[in-house]
Coordinates of C-alpha atoms in Angstrom, one line a residue:
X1 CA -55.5 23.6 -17.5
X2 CA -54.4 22.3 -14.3
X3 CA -53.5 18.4 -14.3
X4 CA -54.2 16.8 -10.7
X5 CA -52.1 13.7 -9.8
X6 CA -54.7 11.0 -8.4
X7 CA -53.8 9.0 -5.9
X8 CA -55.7 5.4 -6.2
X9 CA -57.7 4.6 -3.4
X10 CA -56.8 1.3 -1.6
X11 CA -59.2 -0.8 0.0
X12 CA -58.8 -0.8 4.0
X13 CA -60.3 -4.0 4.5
X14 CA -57.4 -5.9 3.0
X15 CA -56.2 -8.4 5.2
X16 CA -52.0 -8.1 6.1
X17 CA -50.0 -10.5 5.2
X18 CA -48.4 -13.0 8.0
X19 CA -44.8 -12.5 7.1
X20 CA -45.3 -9.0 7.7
X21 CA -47.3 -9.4 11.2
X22 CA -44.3 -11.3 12.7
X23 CA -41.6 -9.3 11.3
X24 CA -38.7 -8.6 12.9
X25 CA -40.4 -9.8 16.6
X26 CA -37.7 -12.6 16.9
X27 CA -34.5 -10.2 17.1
X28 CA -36.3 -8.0 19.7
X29 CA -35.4 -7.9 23.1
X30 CA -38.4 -6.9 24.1
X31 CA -40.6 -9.1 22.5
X32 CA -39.2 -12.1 24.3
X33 CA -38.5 -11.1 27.8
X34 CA -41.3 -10.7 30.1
X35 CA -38.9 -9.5 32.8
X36 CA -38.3 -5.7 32.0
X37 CA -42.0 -4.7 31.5
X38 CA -42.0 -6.3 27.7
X39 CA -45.5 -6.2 25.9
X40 CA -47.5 -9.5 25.8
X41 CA -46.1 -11.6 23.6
X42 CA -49.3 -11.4 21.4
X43 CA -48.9 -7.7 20.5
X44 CA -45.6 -9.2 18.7
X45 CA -47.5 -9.6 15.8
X46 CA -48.7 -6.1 15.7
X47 CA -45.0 -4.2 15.5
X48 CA -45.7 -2.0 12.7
X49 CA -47.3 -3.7 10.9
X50 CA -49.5 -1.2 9.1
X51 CA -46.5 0.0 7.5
X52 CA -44.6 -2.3 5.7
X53 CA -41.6 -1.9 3.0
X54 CA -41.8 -5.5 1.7
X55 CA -41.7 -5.5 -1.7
X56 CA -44.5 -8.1 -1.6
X57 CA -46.1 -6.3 0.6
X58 CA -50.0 -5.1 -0.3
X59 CA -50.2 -2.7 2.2
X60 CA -47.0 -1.0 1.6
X61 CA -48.6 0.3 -1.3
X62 CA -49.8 3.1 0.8
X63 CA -45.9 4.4 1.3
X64 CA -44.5 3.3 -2.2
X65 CA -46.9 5.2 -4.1
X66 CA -45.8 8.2 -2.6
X67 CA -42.5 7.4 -3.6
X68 CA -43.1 8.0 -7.4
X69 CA -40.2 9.7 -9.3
X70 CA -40.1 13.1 -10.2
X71 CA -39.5 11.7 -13.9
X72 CA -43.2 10.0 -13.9
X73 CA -44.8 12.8 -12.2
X74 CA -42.9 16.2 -12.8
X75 CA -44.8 17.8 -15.7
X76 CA -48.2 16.2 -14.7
X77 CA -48.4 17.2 -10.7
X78 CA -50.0 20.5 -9.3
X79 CA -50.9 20.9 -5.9
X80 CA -54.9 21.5 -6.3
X81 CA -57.6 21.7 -3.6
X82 CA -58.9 18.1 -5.0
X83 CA -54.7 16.7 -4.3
X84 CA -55.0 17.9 -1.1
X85 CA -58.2 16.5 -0.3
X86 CA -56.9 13.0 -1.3
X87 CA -53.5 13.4 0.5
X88 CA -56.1 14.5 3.8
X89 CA -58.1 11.1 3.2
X90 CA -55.0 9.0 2.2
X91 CA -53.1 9.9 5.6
X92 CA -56.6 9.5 7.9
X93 CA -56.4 6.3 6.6
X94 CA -53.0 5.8 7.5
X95 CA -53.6 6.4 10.9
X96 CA -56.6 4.6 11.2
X97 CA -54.9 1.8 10.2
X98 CA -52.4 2.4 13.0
X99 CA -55.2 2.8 15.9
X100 CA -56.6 -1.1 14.7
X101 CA -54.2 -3.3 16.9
X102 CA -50.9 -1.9 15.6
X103 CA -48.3 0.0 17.8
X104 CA -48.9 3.5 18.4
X105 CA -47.3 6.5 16.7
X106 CA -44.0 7.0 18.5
X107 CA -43.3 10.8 20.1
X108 CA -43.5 13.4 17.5
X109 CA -44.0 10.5 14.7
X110 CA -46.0 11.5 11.7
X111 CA -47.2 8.5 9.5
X112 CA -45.2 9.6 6.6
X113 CA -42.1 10.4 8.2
X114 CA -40.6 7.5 6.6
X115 CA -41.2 9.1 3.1
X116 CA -39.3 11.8 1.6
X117 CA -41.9 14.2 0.1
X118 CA -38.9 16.1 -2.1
X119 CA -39.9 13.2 -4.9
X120 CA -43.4 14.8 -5.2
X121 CA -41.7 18.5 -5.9
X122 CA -42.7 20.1 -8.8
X123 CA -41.8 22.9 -11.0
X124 CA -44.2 22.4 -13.9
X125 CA -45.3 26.1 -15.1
X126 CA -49.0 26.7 -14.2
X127 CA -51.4 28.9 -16.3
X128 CA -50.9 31.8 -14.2
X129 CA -48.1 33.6 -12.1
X130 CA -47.8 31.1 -9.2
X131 CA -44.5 30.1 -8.3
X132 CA -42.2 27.5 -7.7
X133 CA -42.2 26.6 -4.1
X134 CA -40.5 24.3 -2.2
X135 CA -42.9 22.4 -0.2
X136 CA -42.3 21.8 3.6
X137 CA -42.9 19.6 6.6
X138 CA -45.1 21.4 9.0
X139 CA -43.6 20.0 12.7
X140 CA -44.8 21.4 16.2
X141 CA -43.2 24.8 16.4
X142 CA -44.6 25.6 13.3
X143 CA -48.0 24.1 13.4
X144 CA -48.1 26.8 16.9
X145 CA -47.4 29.6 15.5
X146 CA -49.9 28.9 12.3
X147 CA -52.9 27.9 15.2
X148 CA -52.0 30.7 17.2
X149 CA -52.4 33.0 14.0
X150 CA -55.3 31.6 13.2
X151 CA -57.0 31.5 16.6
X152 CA -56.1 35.8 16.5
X153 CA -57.1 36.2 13.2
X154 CA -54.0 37.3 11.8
X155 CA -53.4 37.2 8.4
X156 CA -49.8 36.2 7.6
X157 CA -48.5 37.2 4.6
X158 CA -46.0 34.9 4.5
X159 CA -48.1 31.9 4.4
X160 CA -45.9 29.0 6.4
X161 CA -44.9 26.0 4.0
X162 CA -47.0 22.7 4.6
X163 CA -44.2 20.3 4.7
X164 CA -40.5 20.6 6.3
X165 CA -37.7 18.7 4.2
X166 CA -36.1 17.8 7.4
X167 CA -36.2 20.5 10.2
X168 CA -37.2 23.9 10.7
X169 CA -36.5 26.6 13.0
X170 CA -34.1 26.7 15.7
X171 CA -33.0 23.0 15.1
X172 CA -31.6 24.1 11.6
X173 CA -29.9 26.7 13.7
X174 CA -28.5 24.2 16.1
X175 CA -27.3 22.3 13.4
X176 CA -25.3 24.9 11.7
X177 CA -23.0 24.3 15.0
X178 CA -23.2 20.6 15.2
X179 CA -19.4 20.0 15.3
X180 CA -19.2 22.0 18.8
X181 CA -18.3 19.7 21.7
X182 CA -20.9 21.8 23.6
X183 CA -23.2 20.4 21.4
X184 CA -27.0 20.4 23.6
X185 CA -28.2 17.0 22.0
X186 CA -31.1 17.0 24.7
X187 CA -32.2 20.3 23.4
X188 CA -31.6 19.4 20.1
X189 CA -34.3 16.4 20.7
X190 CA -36.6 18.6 21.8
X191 CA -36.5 20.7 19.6
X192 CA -37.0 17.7 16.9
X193 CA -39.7 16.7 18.6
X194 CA -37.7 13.1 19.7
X195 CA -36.2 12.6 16.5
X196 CA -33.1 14.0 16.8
X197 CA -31.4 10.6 15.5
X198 CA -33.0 11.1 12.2
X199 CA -32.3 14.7 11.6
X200 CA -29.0 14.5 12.8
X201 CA -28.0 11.6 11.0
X202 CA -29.6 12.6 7.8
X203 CA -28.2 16.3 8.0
X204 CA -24.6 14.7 8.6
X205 CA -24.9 12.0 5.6
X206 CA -25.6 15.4 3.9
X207 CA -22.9 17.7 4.9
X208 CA -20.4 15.3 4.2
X209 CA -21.6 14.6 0.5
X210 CA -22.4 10.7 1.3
X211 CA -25.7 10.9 -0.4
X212 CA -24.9 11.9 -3.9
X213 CA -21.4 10.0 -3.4
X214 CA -22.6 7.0 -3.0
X215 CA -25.7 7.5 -5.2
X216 CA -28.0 6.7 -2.3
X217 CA -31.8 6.6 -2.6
X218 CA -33.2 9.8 -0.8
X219 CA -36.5 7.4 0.4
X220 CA -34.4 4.7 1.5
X221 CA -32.1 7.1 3.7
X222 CA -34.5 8.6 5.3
X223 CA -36.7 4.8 6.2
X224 CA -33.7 3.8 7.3
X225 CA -33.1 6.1 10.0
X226 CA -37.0 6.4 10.8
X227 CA -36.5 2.3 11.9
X228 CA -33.3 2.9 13.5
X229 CA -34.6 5.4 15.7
X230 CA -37.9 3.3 16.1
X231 CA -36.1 0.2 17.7
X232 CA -34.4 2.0 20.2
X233 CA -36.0 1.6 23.5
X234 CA -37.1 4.7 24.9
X235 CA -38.4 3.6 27.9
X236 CA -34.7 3.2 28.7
X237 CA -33.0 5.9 30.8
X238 CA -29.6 5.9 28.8
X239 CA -29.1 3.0 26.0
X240 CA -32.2 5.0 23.7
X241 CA -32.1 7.0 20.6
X242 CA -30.7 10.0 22.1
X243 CA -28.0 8.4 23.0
X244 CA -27.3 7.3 19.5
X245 CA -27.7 10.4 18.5
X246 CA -25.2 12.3 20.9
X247 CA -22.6 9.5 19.9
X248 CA -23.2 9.9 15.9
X249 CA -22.4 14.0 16.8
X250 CA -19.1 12.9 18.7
X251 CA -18.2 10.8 16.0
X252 CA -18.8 13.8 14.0
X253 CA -16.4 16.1 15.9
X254 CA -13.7 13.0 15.9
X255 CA -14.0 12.8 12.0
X256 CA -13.5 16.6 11.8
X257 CA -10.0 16.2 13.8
X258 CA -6.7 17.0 11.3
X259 CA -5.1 13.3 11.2
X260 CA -8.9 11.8 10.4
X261 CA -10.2 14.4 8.2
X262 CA -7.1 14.4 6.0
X263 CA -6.9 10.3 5.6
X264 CA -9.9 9.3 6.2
X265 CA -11.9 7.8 3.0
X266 CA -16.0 8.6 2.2
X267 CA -16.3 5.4 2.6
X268 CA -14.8 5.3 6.0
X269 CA -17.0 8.3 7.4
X270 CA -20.0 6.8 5.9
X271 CA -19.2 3.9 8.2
X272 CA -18.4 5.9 11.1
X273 CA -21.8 7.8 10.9
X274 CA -23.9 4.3 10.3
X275 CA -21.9 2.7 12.8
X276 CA -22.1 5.3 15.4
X277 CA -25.8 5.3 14.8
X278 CA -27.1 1.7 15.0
X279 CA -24.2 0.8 17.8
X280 CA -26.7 0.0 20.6
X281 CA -29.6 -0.8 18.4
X282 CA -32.2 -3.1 20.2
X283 CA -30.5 -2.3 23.2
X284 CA -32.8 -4.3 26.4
X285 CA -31.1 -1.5 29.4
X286 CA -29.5 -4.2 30.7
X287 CA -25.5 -5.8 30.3
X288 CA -24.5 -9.0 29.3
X289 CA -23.5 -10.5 32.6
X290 CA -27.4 -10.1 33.4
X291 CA -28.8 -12.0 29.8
X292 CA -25.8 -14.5 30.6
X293 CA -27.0 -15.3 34.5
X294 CA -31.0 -15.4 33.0
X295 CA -30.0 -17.7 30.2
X296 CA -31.5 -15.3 28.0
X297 CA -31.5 -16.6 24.4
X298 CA -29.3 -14.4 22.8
X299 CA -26.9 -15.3 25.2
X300 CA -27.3 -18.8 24.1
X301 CA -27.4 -17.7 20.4
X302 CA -23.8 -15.6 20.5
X303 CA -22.0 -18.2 23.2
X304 CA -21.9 -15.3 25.9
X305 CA -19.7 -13.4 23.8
X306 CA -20.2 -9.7 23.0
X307 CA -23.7 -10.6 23.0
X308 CA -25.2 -7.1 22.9
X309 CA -23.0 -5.8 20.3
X310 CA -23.5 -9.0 18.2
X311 CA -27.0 -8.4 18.3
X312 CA -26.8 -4.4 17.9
X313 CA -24.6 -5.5 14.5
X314 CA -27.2 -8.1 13.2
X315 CA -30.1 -5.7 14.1
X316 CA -28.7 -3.3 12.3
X317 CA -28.1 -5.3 8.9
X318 CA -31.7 -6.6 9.1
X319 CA -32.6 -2.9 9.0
X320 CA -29.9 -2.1 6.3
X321 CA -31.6 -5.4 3.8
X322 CA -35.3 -4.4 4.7
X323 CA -34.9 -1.2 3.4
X324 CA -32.5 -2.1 0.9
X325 CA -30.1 1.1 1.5
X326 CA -27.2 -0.3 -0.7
X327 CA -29.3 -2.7 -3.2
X328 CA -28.0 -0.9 -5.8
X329 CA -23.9 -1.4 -5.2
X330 CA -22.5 -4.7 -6.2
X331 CA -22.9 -7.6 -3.6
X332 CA -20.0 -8.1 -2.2
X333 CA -19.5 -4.1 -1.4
X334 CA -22.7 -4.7 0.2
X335 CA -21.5 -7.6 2.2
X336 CA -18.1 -5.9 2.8
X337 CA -20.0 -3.0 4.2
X338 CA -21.9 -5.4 6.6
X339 CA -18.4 -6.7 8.0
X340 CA -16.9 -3.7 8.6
X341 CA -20.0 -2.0 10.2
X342 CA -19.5 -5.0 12.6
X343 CA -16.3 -4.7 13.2
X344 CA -16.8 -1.1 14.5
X345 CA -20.0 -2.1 16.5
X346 CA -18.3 -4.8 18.0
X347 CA -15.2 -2.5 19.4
X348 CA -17.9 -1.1 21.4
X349 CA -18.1 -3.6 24.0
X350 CA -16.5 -3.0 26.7
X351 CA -15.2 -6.2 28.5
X352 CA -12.6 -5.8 25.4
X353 CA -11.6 -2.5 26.6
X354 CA -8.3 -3.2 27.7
X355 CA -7.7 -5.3 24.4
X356 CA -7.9 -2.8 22.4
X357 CA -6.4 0.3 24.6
X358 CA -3.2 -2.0 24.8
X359 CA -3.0 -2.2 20.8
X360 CA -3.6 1.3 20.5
X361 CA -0.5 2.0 23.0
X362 CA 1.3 -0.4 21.4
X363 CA 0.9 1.5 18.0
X364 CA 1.3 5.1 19.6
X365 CA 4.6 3.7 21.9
X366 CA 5.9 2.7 18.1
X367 CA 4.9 4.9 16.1
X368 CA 3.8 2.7 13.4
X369 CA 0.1 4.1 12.6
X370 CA 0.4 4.1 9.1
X371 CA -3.3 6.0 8.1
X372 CA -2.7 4.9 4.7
X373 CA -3.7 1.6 5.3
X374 CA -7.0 0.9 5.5
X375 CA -6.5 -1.6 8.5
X376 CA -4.9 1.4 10.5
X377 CA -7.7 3.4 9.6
X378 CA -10.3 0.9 10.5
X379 CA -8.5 0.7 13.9
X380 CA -8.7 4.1 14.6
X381 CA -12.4 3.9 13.3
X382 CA -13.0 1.3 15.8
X383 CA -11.0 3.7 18.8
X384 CA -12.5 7.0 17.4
X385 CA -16.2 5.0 18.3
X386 CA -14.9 3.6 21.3
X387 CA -14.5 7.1 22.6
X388 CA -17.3 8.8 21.5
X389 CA -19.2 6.0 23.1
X390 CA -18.3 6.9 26.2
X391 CA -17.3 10.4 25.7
X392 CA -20.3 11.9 28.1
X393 CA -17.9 12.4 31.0
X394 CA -15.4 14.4 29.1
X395 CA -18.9 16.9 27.8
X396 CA -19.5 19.9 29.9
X397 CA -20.8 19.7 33.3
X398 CA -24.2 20.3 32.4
X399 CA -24.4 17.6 29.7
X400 CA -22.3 15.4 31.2
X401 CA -23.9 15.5 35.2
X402 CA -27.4 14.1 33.1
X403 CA -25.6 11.5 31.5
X404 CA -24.2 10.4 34.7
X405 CA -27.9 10.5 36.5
X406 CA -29.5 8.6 33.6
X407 CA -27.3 5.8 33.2
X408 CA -26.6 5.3 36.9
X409 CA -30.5 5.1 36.7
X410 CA -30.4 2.4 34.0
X411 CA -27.9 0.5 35.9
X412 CA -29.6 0.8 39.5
X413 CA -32.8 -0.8 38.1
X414 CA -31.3 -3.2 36.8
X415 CA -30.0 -4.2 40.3
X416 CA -33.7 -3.7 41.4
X417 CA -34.7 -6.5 39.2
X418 CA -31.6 -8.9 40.2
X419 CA -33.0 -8.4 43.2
X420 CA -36.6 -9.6 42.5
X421 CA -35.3 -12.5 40.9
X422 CA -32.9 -13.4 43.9
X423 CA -30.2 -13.4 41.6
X424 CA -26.8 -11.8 42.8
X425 CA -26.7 -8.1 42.2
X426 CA -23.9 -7.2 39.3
X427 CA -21.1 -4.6 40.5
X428 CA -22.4 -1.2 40.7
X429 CA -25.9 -1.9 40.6
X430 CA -26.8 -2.0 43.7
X431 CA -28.2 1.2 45.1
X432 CA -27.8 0.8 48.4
X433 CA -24.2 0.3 48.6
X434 CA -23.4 2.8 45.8
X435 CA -24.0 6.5 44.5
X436 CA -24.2 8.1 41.5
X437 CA -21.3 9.6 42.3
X438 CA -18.8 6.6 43.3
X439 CA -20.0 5.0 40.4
X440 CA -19.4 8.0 37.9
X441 CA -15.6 8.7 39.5
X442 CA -14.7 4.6 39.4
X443 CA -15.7 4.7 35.6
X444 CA -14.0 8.0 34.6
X445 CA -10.8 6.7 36.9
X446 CA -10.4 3.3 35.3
X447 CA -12.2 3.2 32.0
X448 CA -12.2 6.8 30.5
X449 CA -9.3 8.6 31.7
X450 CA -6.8 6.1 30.1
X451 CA -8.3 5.5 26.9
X452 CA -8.5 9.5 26.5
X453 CA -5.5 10.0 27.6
X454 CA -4.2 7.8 24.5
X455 CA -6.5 9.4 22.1
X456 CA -4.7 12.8 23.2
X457 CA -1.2 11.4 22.3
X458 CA -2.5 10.4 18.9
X459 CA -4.7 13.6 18.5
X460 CA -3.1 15.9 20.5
X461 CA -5.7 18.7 19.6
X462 CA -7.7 21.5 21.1
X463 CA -10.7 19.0 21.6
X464 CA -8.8 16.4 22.9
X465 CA -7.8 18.9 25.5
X466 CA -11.0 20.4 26.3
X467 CA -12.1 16.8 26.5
X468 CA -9.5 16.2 29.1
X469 CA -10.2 19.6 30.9
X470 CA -13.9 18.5 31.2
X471 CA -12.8 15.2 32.4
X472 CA -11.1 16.7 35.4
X473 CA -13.2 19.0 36.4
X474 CA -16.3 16.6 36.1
X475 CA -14.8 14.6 38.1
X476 CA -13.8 17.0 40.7
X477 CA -17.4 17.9 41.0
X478 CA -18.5 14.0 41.8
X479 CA -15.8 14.4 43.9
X480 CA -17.5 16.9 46.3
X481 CA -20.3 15.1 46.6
X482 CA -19.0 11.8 47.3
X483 CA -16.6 12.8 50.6
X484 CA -15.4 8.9 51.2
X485 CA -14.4 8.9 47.2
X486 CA -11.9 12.0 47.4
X487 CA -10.8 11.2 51.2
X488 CA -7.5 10.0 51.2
X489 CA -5.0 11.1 53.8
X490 CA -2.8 14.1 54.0
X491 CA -0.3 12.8 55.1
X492 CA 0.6 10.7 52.0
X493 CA -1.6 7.7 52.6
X494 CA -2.7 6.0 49.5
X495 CA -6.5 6.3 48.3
X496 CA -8.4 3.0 49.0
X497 CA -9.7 3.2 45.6
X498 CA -7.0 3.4 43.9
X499 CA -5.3 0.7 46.0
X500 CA -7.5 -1.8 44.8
X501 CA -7.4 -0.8 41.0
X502 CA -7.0 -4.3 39.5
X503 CA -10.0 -5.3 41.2
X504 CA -12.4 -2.2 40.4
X505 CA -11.5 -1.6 37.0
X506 CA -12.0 -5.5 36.5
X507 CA -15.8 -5.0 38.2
X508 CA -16.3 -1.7 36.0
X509 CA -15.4 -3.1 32.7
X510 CA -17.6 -6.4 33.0
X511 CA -21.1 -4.9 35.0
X512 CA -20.1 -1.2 33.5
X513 CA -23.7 0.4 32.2
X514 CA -22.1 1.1 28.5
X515 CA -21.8 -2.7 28.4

């Protein structure tokens, strides 16, 4: 006899709660700017809303009781027409929930994608000679070729699984390669349907043992990096979740190299990865000289210092206490954790650039890196970051030339607005005195080439030198298409660009786009 799980059915008319309406509006950039094409402040109280993890939460009752253990349900669950009936009307419900006033499903979103469904396997022995399957995700690619079987008439024999653990396909594929510098994130994103954060992230945490290490909570991991992904803006060009995503896979590669992979801790990759991942969380597509001159209030809040990265950091430890990822280790590695994972985030910002390239030299000139010490390997945690955040011009011209056109982009509008509100246009953001390529060679001249020109000397491996190989010719190619940028003399006169270095690499490191 077949036992059937019932799900309870939850009234739809209960009321949410007002902590949950207003959560997490204050630390968005969004939500408190009407200058960049920011919602109304009254739809503030609708960000997600309809799906809440507050433990005090009533309506998060719809996600937590799909997180029941296998040890409560494992002998008593069987997929039966009547459970998938109830899963059908329990996730209509979701969504209706989510067309009421709250924000809409994000690309490719499902309303349970923040749940992991591998808590609801079971391998309890049925009456006859069905076996044990692993259930599946169905996403996009699979859901067409099931519709377009079905539209033929075909029968499949193979019957595809409903639900997907994590990915399916050729993104599994992709993945099997994803410590190649060559690595296609934009495809890889498409592939994912725009969640290429998540299953990159998650599939990493994996590979490198992190999960079971650490004893992390399946559910939790993968809310986690649902939210992360979620408060990236993707209405910006470059600072979005792809972007954290193709960082998270450089970090990846940097991990891999021999001095890192054979001193490096689990607990300092697991920082690497979380850190790589949330290090431009919340960002508003726009630098801190331009929140500084609009007295915007997190400028106030972190006294116009790193203000971005301070509130990428705090963003991202509001996301890791909502979900609780590491309630269950002892406070003060939780706190310690925190620390750290700002300490990486706030390497990122670039007006320190020089600050930290000097130390680096220093250590390299000495030859004091001792990577059995944790500070030295939290420095070169913090370099290792630095580089993969601004590793896109040393990618292959393909990848690297749509970097180069979307943060240009990014930056350009932000001189469009500067120049709506009168205010004096930041360096480089004007796009009538400057191209994509003058921009792109001025950066990779005096912010990228020296700091990965260091990273060679202290990693002098195959990827460092296909990283420099790619820089050169990248920037041989802007080159050709900006003739004023590669005209210097024949006859031994200086380049005006280079003349004037101090100046330019001063105006690149404080109005530079990664800022």
């Amino acid at each position: 006899m077949e036992l059937c799980y019932q799900l309870p059915v939850l009234p739809l008319d209960r009321p949410v709660p007002k902590h949950v309406l207003s959560r997490r509006g204050a630390i968005s950039f969004s939500s408190s700017s009407s200058l960049f094409g920011a919602p109304d402040p009254r739809q503030l109280s609708q960000r997600r809303g309809a799906i809440s993890y507050d433990s005090s939460d009533q309506t998060a009752l719809y996600i937590r009781m799909l997180a029941v253990t296998n040890k409560t349900i494992k002998s008593s669950f069987v997929f039966t027409p009547g459970a998938c009936v109830i899963f059908k009307q329990l996730f209509s419900n979701v969504r209706v929930r989510s067309q009421v006033g709250f924000e809409p499903e994000r690309r490719g979103s499902h309303p349970y994608l923040g749940v992991d469904f591998r808590t609801l396997h079971s391998r309890a022995e049925s009456a006859g000679s069905i076996p044990a399957r692993r259930i599946r995700r169905l996403f996009s690619f699979q859901r067409h070729l099931l519709s377009s079987r079905l539209l033929r008439g075909a029968p499949h024999l193979n019957p595809l699984h409903i639900l997907d653990e994590d990915y399916c396909g050729q993104a599994k594929c992709m993945l099997e390669k994803v410590g190649s510098w060559n690595f296609d994130i934009f495809l890889f994103d498409r592939l994912t349907n725009g969640n290429s954060l998540v299953f990159l992230t998650f599939h990493l945490l994996s590979q490198y043992g992190l999960i079971e290490l650490f004893q992390l909570d399946m559910v939790k991991v993968r809310r986690f990096l649902v939210l992360v992904q979620e408060d990236y803006h993707n209405q910006n060009p470059y600072h979005n979740a792809v972007h954290a995503a193709d960082v998270t896979q450089a970090m990846h590669c940097y991990l891999r190299e021999p001095k890192l992979a054979q001193s490096l801790t689990s607990f300092d990759i697991l920082l690497g990865l979380l850190a790589a991942a949330t290090h431009d969380l919340d960002h508003p597509g726009v630098n801190q000289p331009f929140l500084i001159k609009t007295n915007h209030y997190l400028a106030a809040l972190y006294r116009n210092t790193s203000v971005l990265e301070n509130h990428h950091w705090r963003s991202a430890v509001g996301l890791l206490r909502e979900t609780e990822l590491f309630s269950h280790l002892p406070a003060e590695d939780s706190l310690s954790i925190e620390r750290q994972l700002g300490s990486l985030i706030l390497a990122t910002d670039i007006s320190r650039q020089n600050e930290y390239l000097s130390r680096f030299r220093t250590h390299l000139d000495e030859n004091d890196l001792n990577l059995g010490n944790a500070s030295h390997r939290h420095f070169v945690l913090q370099m290792a970051l630095k580089c993969a955040d601004i590793c896109n011009p040393c990618r292959p011209w393909e990848l690297s030339k749509q970097w180069s056109e979307k943060v240009t982009e990014e930056f350009f509008h932000q001189g469009d607005i500067e120049k709506k509100l009168k205010l004096e246009i930041s360096p480089l953001c004007d796009s009538e005195a400057n191209t994509i390529a003058s921009v792109q060679i001025g950066f990779m001249t005096y912010v990228v080439e020296p700091l990965f020109a260091e990273w060679a000397r202290f990693s002098d491996t195959r990827l460092s030198q296909t990283m420099l190989g790619h820089l050169g010719l990248n920037k041989a190619s802007w080159s050709t298409m900006e003739p004023e940028a590669s005209g210097s003399s024949e006859d031994g006169e200086s380049d005006p660009a280079r003349s004037s270095e101090e100046p330019s690499s001063r105006a690149l490191t404080q109005g530079s786009p990664e800022s």
